[in-house]
Amino acid sequence: VNILCTYPLLRRFEALLRGRLGDGFSLAWLEPRDLDDGARSFPGCDVVISPRFPASWAPRFPGLRLLHAVGAGIDKIDLAALPAGVRVC
């Protein structure tokens, strides 16, 4: 399972997250502004951990299965733009 986190405040828990995830999981970090430029695609990404998910990100995550919305509410998540079948929690 490939996980991409765009929430910098979770970085301080990286060691804990990696320890809990164990084998079979990969965890990568990226600043949200690095996704806004539109240059990168993440076809193997299964999970995104982020406080936002604008429509412009959706084409870059064709294999997305789960969006973990960090924070209170999902007002910065474009639900209509998510690929079919993606769960949001």
PDB file of C-alpha atoms in Angstrom:
ATOM      1  CA  VAL A   1       0.000   0.000   0.000  1.00  0.00           C
ATOM      2  CA  ASN A   2       1.491   3.317  -1.089  1.00  0.00           C
ATOM      3  CA  ILE A   3       0.621   6.324   1.067  1.00  0.00           C
ATOM      4  CA  LEU A   4       1.278   9.975   0.243  1.00  0.00           C
ATOM      5  CA  CYS A   5       0.985  12.569   2.992  1.00  0.00           C
ATOM      6  CA  THR A   6       0.699  16.257   2.131  1.00  0.00           C
ATOM      7  CA  TYR A   7       0.155  17.452   5.695  1.00  0.00           C
ATOM      8  CA  PRO A   8       3.487  18.768   7.041  1.00  0.00           C
ATOM      9  CA  LEU A   9       2.409  18.749  10.692  1.00  0.00           C
ATOM     10  CA  LEU A  10       2.238  14.943  10.633  1.00  0.00           C
ATOM     11  CA  ARG A  11       5.960  14.767   9.818  1.00  0.00           C
ATOM     12  CA  ARG A  12       6.780  14.817  13.503  1.00  0.00           C
ATOM     13  CA  PHE A  13       4.965  11.479  13.809  1.00  0.00           C
ATOM     14  CA  GLU A  14       6.763   9.879  10.858  1.00  0.00           C
ATOM     15  CA  ALA A  15       8.712   7.344  12.923  1.00  0.00           C
ATOM     16  CA  LEU A  16       5.564   6.309  14.785  1.00  0.00           C
ATOM     17  CA  LEU A  17       3.586   5.968  11.552  1.00  0.00           C
ATOM     18  CA  ARG A  18       6.284   3.910   9.860  1.00  0.00           C
ATOM     19  CA  GLY A  19       6.536   1.662  12.922  1.00  0.00           C
ATOM     20  CA  ARG A  20       2.791   1.073  13.003  1.00  0.00           C
ATOM     21  CA  LEU A  21       2.463   0.494   9.270  1.00  0.00           C
ATOM     22  CA  GLY A  22       5.089  -2.244   9.079  1.00  0.00           C
ATOM     23  CA  ASP A  23       6.043  -4.198   5.982  1.00  0.00           C
ATOM     24  CA  GLY A  24       4.009  -3.825   2.827  1.00  0.00           C
ATOM     25  CA  PHE A  25       3.438  -0.105   3.278  1.00  0.00           C
ATOM     26  CA  SER A  26       5.378   2.815   1.837  1.00  0.00           C
ATOM     27  CA  LEU A  27       5.012   6.347   3.145  1.00  0.00           C
ATOM     28  CA  ALA A  28       6.036   9.419   1.164  1.00  0.00           C
ATOM     29  CA  TRP A  29       5.785  13.125   1.976  1.00  0.00           C
ATOM     30  CA  LEU A  30       5.062  15.991  -0.388  1.00  0.00           C
ATOM     31  CA  GLU A  31       4.203  19.625   0.120  1.00  0.00           C
ATOM     32  CA  PRO A  32       0.745  20.547  -1.262  1.00  0.00           C
ATOM     33  CA  ARG A  33       2.272  23.301  -3.391  1.00  0.00           C
ATOM     34  CA  ASP A  34       4.317  20.622  -5.184  1.00  0.00           C
ATOM     35  CA  LEU A  35       1.055  19.037  -6.355  1.00  0.00           C
ATOM     36  CA  ASP A  36      -0.428  22.339  -7.483  1.00  0.00           C
ATOM     37  CA  ASP A  37       2.088  22.721 -10.323  1.00  0.00           C
ATOM     38  CA  GLY A  38       0.530  19.767 -12.173  1.00  0.00           C
ATOM     39  CA  ALA A  39       3.845  18.228 -13.176  1.00  0.00           C
ATOM     40  CA  ARG A  40       3.725  14.952 -11.237  1.00  0.00           C
ATOM     41  CA  SER A  41       1.484  11.919 -11.404  1.00  0.00           C
ATOM     42  CA  PHE A  42       1.084   9.175  -8.791  1.00  0.00           C
ATOM     43  CA  PRO A  43      -0.552   6.181 -10.491  1.00  0.00           C
ATOM     44  CA  GLY A  44       0.563   3.750  -7.759  1.00  0.00           C
ATOM     45  CA  CYS A  45      -0.725   5.825  -4.863  1.00  0.00           C
ATOM     46  CA  ASP A  46      -3.420   4.048  -2.850  1.00  0.00           C
ATOM     47  CA  VAL A  47      -3.931   6.505   0.018  1.00  0.00           C
ATOM     48  CA  VAL A  48      -3.612  10.286   0.315  1.00  0.00           C
ATOM     49  CA  ILE A  49      -3.487  11.975   3.708  1.00  0.00           C
ATOM     50  CA  SER A  50      -4.272  15.652   3.199  1.00  0.00           C
ATOM     51  CA  PRO A  51      -6.405  18.528   4.483  1.00  0.00           C
ATOM     52  CA  ARG A  52      -7.438  19.308   0.899  1.00  0.00           C
ATOM     53  CA  PHE A  53      -8.011  17.635  -2.449  1.00  0.00           C
ATOM     54  CA  PRO A  54      -8.884  20.048  -5.272  1.00  0.00           C
ATOM     55  CA  ALA A  55     -10.243  18.836  -8.603  1.00  0.00           C
ATOM     56  CA  SER A  56      -6.878  19.546 -10.259  1.00  0.00           C
ATOM     57  CA  TRP A  57      -5.262  16.741  -8.232  1.00  0.00           C
ATOM     58  CA  ALA A  58      -7.723  14.003  -9.219  1.00  0.00           C
ATOM     59  CA  PRO A  59      -6.198  13.059 -12.620  1.00  0.00           C
ATOM     60  CA  ARG A  60      -2.850  12.463 -10.933  1.00  0.00           C
ATOM     61  CA  PHE A  61      -4.195   9.715  -8.648  1.00  0.00           C
ATOM     62  CA  PRO A  62      -5.916   7.155 -10.904  1.00  0.00           C
ATOM     63  CA  GLY A  63      -5.345   4.317  -8.417  1.00  0.00           C
ATOM     64  CA  LEU A  64      -6.506   6.185  -5.335  1.00  0.00           C
ATOM     65  CA  ARG A  65      -8.609   4.104  -2.937  1.00  0.00           C
ATOM     66  CA  LEU A  66      -8.727   6.217   0.227  1.00  0.00           C
ATOM     67  CA  LEU A  67      -8.489   9.910   1.043  1.00  0.00           C
ATOM     68  CA  HIS A  68      -7.860  10.611   4.697  1.00  0.00           C
ATOM     69  CA  ALA A  69      -9.032  14.186   5.261  1.00  0.00           C
ATOM     70  CA  VAL A  70      -6.938  15.765   7.999  1.00  0.00           C
ATOM     71  CA  GLY A  71      -8.612  18.423  10.129  1.00  0.00           C
ATOM     72  CA  ALA A  72     -12.159  19.438  10.866  1.00  0.00           C
ATOM     73  CA  GLY A  73     -14.541  18.989   7.981  1.00  0.00           C
ATOM     74  CA  ILE A  74     -14.135  18.237   4.308  1.00  0.00           C
ATOM     75  CA  ASP A  75     -14.920  21.639   2.808  1.00  0.00           C
ATOM     76  CA  LYS A  76     -11.545  21.680   0.986  1.00  0.00           C
ATOM     77  CA  ILE A  77     -12.148  18.263  -0.571  1.00  0.00           C
ATOM     78  CA  ASP A  78     -13.739  18.297  -4.027  1.00  0.00           C
ATOM     79  CA  LEU A  79     -15.826  15.158  -3.596  1.00  0.00           C
ATOM     80  CA  ALA A  80     -17.203  15.312  -7.131  1.00  0.00           C
ATOM     81  CA  ALA A  81     -13.677  15.194  -8.574  1.00  0.00           C
ATOM     82  CA  LEU A  82     -12.578  12.052  -6.712  1.00  0.00           C
ATOM     83  CA  PRO A  83     -12.195   8.925  -8.820  1.00  0.00           C
ATOM     84  CA  ALA A  84     -15.126   6.507  -8.541  1.00  0.00           C
ATOM     85  CA  GLY A  85     -15.001   4.267  -5.500  1.00  0.00           C
ATOM     86  CA  VAL A  86     -12.633   6.407  -3.424  1.00  0.00           C
ATOM     87  CA  ARG A  87     -13.545   6.411   0.251  1.00  0.00           C
ATOM     88  CA  VAL A  88     -13.111   9.546   2.351  1.00  0.00           C
ATOM     89  CA  CYS A  89     -12.527   9.442   6.080  1.00  0.00           C
TER      90      CYS A  89
END
